[in-house]
Short mmCIF file of C-alpha atoms in Angstrom, two decimals:
data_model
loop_
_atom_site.label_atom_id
_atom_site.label_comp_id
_atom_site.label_asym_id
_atom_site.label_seq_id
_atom_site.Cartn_x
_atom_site.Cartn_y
_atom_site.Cartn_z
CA UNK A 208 0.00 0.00 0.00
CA UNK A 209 1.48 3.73 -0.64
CA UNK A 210 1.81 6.05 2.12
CA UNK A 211 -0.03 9.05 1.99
CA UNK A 212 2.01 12.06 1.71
CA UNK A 213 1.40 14.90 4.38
CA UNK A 214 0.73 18.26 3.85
CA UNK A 215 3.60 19.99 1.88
CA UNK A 216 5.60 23.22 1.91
CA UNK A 217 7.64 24.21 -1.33
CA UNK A 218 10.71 23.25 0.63
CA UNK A 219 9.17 19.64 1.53
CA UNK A 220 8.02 19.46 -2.30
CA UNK A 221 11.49 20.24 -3.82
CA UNK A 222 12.85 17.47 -1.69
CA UNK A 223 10.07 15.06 -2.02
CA UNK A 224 10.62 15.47 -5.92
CA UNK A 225 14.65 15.14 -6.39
CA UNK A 226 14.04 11.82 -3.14
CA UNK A 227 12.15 10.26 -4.87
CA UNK A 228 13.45 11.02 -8.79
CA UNK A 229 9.78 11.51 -10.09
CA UNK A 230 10.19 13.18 -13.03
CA UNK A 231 7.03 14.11 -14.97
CA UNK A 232 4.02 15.92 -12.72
CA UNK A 233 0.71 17.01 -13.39
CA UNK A 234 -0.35 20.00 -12.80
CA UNK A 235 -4.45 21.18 -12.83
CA UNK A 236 -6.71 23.72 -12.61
CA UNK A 237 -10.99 23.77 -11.79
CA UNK A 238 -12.50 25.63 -14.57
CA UNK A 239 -15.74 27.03 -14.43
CA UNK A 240 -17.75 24.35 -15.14
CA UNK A 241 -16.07 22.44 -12.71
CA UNK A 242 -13.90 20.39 -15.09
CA UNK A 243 -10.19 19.48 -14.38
CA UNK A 244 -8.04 21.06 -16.60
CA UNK A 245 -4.12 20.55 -16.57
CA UNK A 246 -1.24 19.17 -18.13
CA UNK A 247 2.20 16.99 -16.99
CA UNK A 248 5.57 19.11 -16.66
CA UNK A 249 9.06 17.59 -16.44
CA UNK A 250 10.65 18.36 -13.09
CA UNK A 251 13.48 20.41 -14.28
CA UNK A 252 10.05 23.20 -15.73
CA UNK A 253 8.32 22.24 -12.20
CA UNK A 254 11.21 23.64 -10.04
CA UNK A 255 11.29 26.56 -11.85
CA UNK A 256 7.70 27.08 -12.19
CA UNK A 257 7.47 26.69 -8.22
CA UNK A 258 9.48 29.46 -7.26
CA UNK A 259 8.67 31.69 -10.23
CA UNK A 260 5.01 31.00 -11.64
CA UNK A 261 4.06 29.89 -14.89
CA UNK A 262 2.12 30.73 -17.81
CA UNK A 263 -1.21 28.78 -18.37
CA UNK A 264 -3.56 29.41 -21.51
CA UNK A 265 -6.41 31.81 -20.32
CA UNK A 266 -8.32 29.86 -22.77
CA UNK A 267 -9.36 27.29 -19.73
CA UNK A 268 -11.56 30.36 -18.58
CA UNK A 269 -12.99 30.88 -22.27
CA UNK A 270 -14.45 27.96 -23.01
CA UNK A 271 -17.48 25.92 -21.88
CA UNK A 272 -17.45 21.98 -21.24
CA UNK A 273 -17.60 21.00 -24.50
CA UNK A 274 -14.49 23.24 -25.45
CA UNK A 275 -16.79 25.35 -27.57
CA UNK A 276 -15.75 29.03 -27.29
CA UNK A 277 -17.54 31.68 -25.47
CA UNK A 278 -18.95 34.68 -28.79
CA UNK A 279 -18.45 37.09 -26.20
CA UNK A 280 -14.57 37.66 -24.74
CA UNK A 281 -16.21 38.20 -21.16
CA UNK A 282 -12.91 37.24 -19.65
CA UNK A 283 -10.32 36.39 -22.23
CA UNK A 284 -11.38 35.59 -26.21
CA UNK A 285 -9.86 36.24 -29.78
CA UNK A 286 -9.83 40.41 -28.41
CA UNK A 287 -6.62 39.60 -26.29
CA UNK A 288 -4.96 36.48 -28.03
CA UNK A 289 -6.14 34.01 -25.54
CA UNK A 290 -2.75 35.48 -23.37
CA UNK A 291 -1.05 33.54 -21.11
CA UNK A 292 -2.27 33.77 -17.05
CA UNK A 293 0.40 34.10 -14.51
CA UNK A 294 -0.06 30.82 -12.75
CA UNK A 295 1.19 29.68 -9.27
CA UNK A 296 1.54 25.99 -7.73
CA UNK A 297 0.24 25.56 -4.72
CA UNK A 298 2.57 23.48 -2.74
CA UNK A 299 0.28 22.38 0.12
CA UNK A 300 -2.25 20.75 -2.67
CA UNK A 301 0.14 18.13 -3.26
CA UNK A 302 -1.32 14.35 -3.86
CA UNK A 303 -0.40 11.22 -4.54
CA UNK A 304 -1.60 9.74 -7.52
CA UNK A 305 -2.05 5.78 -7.06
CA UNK A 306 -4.34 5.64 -10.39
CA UNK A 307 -0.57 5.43 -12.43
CA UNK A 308 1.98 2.62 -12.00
CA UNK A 309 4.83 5.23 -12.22
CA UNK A 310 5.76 7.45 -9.50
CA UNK A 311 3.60 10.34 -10.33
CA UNK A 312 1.63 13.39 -8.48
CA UNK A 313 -0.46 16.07 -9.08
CA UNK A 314 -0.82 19.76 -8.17
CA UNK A 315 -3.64 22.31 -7.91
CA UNK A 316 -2.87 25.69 -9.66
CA UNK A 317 -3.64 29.38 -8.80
CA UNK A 318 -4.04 32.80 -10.29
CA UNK A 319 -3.95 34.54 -7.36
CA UNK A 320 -1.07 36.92 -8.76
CA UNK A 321 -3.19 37.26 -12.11
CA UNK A 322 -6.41 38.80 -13.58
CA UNK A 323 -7.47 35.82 -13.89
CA UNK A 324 -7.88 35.25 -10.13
CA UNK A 325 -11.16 37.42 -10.53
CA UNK A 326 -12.83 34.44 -12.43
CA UNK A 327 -10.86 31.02 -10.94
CA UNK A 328 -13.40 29.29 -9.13
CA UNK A 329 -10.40 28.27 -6.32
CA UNK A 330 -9.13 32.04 -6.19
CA UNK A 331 -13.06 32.98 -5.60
CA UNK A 332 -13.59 30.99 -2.53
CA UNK A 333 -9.81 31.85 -1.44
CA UNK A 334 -11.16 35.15 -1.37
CA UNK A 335 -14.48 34.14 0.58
CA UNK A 336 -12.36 32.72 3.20
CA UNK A 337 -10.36 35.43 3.76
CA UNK A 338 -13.64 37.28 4.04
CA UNK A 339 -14.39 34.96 6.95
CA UNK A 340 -11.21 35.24 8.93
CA UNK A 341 -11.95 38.90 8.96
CA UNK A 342 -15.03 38.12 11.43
CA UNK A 343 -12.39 36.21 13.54
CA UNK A 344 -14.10 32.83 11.89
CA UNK A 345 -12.65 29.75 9.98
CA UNK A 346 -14.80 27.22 8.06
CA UNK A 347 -14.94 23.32 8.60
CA UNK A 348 -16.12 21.24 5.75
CA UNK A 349 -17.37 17.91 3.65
CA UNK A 350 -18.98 16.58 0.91
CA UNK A 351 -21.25 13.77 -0.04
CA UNK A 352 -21.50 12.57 -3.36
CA UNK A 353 -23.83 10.43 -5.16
CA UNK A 354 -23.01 8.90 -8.26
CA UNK A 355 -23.86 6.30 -10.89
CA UNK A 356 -21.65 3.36 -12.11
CA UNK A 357 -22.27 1.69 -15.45
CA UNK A 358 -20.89 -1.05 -17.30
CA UNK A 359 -19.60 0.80 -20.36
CA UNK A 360 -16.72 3.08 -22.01
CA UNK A 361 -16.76 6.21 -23.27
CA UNK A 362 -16.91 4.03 -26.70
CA UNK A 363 -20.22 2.94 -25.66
CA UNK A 364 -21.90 5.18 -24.66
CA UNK A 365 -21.29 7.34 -27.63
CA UNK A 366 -22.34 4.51 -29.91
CA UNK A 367 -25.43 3.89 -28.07
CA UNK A 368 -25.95 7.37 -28.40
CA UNK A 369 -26.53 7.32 -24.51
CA UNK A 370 -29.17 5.08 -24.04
CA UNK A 371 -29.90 1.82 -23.12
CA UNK A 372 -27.29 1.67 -20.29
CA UNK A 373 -26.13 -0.75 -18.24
CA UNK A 374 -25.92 0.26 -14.80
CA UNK A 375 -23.28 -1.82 -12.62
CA UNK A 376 -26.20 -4.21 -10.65
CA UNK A 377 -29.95 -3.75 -11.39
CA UNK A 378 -32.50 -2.69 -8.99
CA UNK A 379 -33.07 -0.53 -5.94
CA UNK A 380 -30.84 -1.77 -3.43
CA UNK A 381 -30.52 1.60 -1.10
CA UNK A 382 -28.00 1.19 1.82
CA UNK A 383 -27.21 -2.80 0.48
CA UNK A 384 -25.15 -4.96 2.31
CA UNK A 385 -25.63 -7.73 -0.59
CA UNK A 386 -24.44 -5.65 -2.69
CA UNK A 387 -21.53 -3.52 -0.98
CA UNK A 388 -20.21 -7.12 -0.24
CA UNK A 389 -20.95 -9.28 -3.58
CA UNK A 390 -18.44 -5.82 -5.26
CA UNK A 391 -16.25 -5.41 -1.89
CA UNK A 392 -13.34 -5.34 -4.41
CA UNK A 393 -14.60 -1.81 -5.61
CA UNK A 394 -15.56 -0.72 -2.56
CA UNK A 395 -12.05 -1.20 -0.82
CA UNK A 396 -10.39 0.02 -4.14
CA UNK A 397 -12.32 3.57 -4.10
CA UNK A 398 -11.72 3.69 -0.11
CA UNK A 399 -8.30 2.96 -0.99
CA UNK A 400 -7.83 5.65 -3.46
CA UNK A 401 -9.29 8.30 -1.83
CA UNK A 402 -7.20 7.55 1.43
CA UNK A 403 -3.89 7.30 -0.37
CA UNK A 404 -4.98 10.85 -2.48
CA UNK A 405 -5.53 12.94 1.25
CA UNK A 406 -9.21 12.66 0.70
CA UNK A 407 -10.33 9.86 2.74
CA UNK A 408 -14.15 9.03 2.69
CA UNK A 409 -15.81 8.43 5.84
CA UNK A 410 -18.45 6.19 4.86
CA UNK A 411 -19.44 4.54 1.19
CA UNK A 412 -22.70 2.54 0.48
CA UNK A 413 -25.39 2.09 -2.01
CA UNK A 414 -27.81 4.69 -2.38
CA UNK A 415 -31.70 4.08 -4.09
CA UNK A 416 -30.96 3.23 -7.98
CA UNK A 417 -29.42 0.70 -10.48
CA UNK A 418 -25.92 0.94 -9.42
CA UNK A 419 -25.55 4.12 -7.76
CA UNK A 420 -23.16 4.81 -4.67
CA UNK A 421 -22.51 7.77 -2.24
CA UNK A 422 -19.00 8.31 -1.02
CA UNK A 423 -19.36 11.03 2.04
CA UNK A 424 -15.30 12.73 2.01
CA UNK A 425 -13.93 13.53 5.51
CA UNK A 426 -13.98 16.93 7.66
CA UNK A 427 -11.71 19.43 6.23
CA UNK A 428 -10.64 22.92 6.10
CA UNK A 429 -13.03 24.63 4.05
CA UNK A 430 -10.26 25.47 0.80
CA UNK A 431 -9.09 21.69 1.12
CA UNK A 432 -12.46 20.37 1.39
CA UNK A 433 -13.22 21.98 -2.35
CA UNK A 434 -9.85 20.44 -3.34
CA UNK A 435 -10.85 16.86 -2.06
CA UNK A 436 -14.45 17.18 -3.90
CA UNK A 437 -12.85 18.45 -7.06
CA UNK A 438 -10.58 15.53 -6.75
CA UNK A 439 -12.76 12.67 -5.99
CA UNK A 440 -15.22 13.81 -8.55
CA UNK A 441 -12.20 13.16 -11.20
CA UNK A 442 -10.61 10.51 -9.65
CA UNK A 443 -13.48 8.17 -9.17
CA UNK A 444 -14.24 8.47 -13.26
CA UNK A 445 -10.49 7.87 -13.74
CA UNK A 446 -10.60 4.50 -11.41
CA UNK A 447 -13.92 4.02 -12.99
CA UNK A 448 -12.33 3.80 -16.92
CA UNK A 449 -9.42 1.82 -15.63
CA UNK A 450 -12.15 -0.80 -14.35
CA UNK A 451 -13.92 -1.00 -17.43
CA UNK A 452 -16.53 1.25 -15.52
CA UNK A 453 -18.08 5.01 -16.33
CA UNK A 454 -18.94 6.70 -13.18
CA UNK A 455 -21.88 9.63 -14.17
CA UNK A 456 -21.86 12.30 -11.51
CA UNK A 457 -24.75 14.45 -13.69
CA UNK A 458 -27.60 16.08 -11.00
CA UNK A 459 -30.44 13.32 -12.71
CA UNK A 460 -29.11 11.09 -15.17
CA UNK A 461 -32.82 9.17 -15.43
CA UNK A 462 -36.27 10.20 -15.21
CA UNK A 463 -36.62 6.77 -13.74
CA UNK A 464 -34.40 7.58 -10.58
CA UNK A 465 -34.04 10.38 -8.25
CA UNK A 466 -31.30 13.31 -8.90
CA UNK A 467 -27.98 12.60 -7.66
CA UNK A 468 -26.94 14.79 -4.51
CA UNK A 469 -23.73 16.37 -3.79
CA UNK A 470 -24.53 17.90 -0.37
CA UNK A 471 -22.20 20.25 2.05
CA UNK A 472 -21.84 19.96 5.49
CA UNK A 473 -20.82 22.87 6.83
CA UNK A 474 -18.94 24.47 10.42
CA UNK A 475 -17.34 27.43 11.77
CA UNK A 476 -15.10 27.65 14.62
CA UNK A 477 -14.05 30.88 16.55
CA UNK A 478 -10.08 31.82 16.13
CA UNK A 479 -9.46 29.60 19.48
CA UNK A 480 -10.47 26.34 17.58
CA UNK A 481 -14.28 26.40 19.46
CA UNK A 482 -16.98 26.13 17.86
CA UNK A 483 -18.83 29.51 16.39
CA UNK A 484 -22.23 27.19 15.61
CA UNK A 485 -22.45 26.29 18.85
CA UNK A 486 -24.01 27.20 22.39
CA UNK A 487 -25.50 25.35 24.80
CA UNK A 488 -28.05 27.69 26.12
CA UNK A 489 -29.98 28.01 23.27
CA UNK A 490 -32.85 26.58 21.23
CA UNK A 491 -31.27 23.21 19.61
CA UNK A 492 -27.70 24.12 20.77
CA UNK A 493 -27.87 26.99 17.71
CA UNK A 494 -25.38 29.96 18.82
CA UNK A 495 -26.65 33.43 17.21
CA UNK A 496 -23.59 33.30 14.96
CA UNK A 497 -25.42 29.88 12.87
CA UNK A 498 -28.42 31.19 13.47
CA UNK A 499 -27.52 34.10 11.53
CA UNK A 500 -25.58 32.24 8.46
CA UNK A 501 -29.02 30.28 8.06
CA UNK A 502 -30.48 33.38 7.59
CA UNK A 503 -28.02 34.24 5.05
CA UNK A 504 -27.62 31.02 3.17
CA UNK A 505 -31.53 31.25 3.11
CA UNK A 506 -31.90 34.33 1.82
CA UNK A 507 -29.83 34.27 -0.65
CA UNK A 508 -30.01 31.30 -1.87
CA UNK A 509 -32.07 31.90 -5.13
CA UNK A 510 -29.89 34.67 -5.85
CA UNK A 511 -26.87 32.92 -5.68
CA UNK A 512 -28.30 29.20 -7.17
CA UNK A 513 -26.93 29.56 -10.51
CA UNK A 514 -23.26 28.89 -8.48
CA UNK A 515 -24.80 25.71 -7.02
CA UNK A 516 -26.97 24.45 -9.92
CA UNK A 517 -25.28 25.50 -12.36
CA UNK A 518 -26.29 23.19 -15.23
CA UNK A 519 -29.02 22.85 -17.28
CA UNK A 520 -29.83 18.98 -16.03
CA UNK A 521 -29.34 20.54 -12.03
CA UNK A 522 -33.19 22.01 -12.71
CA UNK A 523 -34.54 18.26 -13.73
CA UNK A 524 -33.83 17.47 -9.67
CA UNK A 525 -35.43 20.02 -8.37
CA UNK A 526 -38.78 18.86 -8.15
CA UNK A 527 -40.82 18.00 -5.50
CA UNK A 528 -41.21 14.82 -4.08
CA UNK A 529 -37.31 14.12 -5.51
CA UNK A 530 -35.08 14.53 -2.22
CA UNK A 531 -34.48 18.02 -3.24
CA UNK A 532 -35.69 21.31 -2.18
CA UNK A 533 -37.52 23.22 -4.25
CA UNK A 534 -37.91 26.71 -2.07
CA UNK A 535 -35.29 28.02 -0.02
CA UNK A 536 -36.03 26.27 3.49
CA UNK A 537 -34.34 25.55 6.87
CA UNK A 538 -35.53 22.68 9.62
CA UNK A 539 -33.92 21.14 12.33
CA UNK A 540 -32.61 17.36 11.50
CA UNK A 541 -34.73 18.01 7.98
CA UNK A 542 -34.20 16.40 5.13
CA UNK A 543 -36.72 17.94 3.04
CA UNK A 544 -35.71 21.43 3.30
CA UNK A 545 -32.96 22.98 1.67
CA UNK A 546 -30.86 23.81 4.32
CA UNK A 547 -30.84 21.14 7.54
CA UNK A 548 -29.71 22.73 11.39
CA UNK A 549 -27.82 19.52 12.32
CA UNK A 550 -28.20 20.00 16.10
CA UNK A 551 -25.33 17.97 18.39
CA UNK A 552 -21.99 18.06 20.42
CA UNK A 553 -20.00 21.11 20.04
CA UNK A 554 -17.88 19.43 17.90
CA UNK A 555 -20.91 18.19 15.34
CA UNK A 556 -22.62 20.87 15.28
CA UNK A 557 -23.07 21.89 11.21
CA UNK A 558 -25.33 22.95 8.64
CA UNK A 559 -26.19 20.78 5.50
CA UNK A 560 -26.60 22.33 2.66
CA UNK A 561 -28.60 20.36 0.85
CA UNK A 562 -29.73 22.36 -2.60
CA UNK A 563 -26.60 21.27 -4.71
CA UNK A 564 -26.13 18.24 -6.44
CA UNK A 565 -23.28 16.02 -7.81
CA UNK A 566 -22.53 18.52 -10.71
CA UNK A 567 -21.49 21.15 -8.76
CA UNK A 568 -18.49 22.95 -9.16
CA UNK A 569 -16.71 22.57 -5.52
CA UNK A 570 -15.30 25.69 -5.35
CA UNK A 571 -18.12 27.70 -6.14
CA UNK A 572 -20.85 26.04 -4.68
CA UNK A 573 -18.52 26.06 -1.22
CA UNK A 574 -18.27 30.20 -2.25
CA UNK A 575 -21.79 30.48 -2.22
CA UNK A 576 -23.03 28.56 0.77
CA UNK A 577 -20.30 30.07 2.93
CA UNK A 578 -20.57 33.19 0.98
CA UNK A 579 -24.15 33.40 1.99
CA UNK A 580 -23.94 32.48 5.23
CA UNK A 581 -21.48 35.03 5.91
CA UNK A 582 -23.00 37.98 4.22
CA UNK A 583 -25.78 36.94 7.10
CA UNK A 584 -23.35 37.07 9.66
CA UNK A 585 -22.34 40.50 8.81
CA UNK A 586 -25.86 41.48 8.89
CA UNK A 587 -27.38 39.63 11.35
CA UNK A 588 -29.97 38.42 8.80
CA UNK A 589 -33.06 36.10 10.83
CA UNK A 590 -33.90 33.04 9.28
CA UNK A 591 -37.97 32.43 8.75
CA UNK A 592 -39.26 29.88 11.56
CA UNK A 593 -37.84 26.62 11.19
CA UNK A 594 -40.31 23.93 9.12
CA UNK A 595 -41.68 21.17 11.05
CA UNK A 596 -42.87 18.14 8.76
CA UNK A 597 -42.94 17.99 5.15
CA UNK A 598 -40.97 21.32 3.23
CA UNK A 599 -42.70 20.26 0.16
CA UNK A 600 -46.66 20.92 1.99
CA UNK A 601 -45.20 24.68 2.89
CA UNK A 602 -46.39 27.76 1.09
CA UNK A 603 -43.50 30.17 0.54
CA UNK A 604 -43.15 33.95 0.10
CA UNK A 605 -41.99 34.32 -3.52
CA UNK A 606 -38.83 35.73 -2.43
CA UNK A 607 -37.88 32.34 -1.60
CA UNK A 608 -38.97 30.17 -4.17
CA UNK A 609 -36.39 28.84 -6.54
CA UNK A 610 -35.40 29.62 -10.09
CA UNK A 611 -36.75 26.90 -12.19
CA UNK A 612 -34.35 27.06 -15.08
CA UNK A 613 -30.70 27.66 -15.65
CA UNK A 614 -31.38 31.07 -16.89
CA UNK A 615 -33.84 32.72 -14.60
CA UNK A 616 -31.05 31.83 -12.00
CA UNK A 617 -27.99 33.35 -14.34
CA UNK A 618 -30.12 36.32 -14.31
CA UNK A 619 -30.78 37.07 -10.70
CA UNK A 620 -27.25 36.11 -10.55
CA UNK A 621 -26.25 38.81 -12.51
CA UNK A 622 -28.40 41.64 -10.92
CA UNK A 623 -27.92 40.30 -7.57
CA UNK A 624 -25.61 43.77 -5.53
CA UNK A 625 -24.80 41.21 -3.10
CA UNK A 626 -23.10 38.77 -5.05
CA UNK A 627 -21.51 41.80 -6.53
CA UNK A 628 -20.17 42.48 -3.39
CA UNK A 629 -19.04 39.16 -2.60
CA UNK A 630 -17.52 38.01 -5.55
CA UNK A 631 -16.31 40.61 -7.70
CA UNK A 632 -18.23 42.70 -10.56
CA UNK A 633 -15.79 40.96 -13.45
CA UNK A 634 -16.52 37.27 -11.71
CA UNK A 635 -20.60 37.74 -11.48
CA UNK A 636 -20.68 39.14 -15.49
CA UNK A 637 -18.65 36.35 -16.57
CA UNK A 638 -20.44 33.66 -14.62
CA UNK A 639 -23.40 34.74 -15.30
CA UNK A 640 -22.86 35.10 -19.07
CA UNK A 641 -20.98 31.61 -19.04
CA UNK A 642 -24.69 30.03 -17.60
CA UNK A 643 -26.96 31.85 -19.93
CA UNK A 644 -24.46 30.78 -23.27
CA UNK A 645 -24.89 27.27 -21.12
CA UNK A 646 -28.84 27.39 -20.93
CA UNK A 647 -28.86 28.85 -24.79
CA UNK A 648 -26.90 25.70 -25.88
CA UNK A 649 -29.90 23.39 -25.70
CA UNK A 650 -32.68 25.59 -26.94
CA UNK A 651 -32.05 24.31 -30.30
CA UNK A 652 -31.35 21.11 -29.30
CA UNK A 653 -34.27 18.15 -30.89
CA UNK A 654 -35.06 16.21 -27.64
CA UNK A 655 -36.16 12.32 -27.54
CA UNK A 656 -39.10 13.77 -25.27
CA UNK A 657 -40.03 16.20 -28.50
CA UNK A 658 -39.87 13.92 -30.60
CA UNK A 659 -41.92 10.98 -28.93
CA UNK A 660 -44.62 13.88 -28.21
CA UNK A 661 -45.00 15.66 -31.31
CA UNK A 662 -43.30 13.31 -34.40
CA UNK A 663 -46.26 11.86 -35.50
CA UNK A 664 -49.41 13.37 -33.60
CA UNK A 665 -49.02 16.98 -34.55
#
């Protein structure tokens, strides 16, 4: 078994690299959509490149998924050249990477002495944090992940046009013990990985679905908690492929299944190391100070959703009835709001957020729930009372009701001050354009649901 590394410096990482002779490493960035972008550098360019920077394409923050360019140059486009970003390694990001039978590793990438930290979804939250730390307040935490594993190849799946899949086992076998032990082998293998990468996964079992798991990822500081979600997300599908597997980590892949979560659990502790959520003399152990970024998160949550569910398919989960919210709601111990006061020890104490799904973008959905919750902080925002029973029976005010579509959210996005505020006037134009040119990309688009309703009746 490989030993994890520890937590790096750039002194550490100069060593660990000449020790151990590995001589090609990756290095990656999160673009917008969430994708893992990145390349391998010989060590002799890494060495160099970790005391002085590097150039990286802006292109990475002109593009969309597909690696269709952007018509407008909102950030970088044909206007500048597609220049060159000043990029810096950070050392402390360092993994392992057991997926490769060489002695290999990977880095995550900043921008942080570049314009193009004003649209890197890592340099965003960065920022949030620091915002934070300014109250006197750090952030604590985790992701849980559902996802879908099929019997294919990207081959496949192409030639079948995407349907007709073949999940992994058939059935609904939620929380199966037949059927986390008849595949053990996998099981261990992803635990494995995800240990050995500095993400380790406190629990993994089956969820409701033809072959779908949910890996929940280990406590963590709130920047290294994005970097373990970004991580896994990209890691699993690699593992997957190696196994002759696809792993699908879309918000609903089937109208046959409920959406696939990606919920955040969320802390804060005081400067000391206490906690900020909690205090014992009040209602459900809630101090003011989570009472407060409840009130934010809830508030703001349809203006800032188009961070969170930020694809089209993310609006095909939230429906009622689904496991996800479809108002912006708080209970205690609730699982059919949108935001769930987990009440317990002062060291359990947290806040699920429970909106986003397993498409998110870990950086900025972390930048808008903490974001959010902040903001609230700040301004001592109440939440609405707390719902007691079903979320979905509840008549909201229309201020919290969610966006429906990818492009009603983009738009309160865009004219939302706060998020301006926040984030950064050049971030919320570019985001918010990058989501409408998403939602715009399948307007034209000849669906198998159009088609089976209108082909031969109309």
């Amino acid at each position: 078994m490989k030993k994890e590394v520890p937590k790096m410096t750039k002194e550490s990482v100069r060593s660990y690299i000449q020790e151990h002779q590995i001589e090609n490493i990756k290095l990656a960035v999160v673009d917008v959509d969430g994708v893992l972008r990145g390349k391998y550098v010989n060590s002799k360019k890494f060495l160099s490149a970790l005391d002085k920077g590097f150039g990286f394409c802006s292109v990475i923050f002109g593009w969309d998924s597909n690696d269709v360019l952007y018509k407008n140059d909102s950030f970088t486009g044909w206007a500048d050249g597609f220049t060159d970003a000043n990029a810096t390694i950070d050392a402390s990001s360092m993994r392992m990477l057991p997926t490769e039978d060489f002695k290999s590793v990977i880095f995550l990438v900043d921008f942080s002495e570049s314009s193009a930290a004003s649209v890197c979804p890592r340099s965003i939250l960065r920022r949030t944090l620091e915002r934070l730390e300014g109250l006197g307040l750090k952030a604590s935490a985790s992701f849980e992940f559902e996802f879908f594993l099929f019997n294919e190849s990207p081959k496949s799946v192409r030639d079948k046009n995407y349907h007709n899949l073949e999940p992994m086992t058939p059935g609904n076998f939620g929380y199966s013990i037949l059927r986390s032990s008849t595949h053990a082998n996998y099981y261990h293998q992803i635990m494995e990985l995800s240990k050995e990468m500095g993400m380790p996964l406190e629990g993994l079992h089956t969820e409701t679905g033809a072959g779908v798991l949910e890996g929940a990822l280990e406590y963590s500081e709130a920047l290294r908690a994005a970097d373990n979600g970004a991580l896994f997300k990209n890691f699993v599908k690699v593992w997957a492929q190696q196994n002759n597997l696809m792993a699908c980590f879309m918000a609903k892949w089937s109208s046959s299944y409920p959406g696939q979560s990606g919920h955040i659990h969320i802390s804060l502790q005081n400067t000391d190391g206490s906690s900020a959520f909690y205090d014992k003399s009040k209602p459900n152990g809630m101090s003011d100070v989570m009472r407060w970024f409840l009130g934010g998160q809830q508030k703001l949550m349809p203006e800032f959703l188009a961070m969170v569910a930020s694809t089209c398919n993310s609006y095909t989960r939230l429906i009622p009835g689904f496991w996800a919210p479809t108002a912006a709601s708080w209970g205690i111990d609730n699982r059919t709001c949108a935001l769930r006061a987990i009440p317990g020890s002062e060291k359990s104490q947290r806040v699920e957020y429970r909106v986003s799904a397993a498409d998110i973008n870990p950086y900025l959905a972390l930048a808008a729930a903490i974001g959010s919750g902040l903001w609230g902080i700040e301004n001592k925002i109440e939440p609405t009372k707390a719902v007691d029973g079903n979320a979905y029976d509840v008549d909201f005010s229309q201020e919290l009701q969610l966006p429906r579509t990818l492009s009603q959210a983009a738009e309160k996005f865009k004219n939302s001050k706060i998020a301006r505020d926040l984030f950064g006037d050049i971030f919320v134009d570019h985001y918010a354009y990058t989501r409408l040119w998403e939602d715009q990309q399948q307007l034209g688009a000849i669906t198998d649901w159009q088609l089976k309703r209108y082909f031969e009746i109309i």
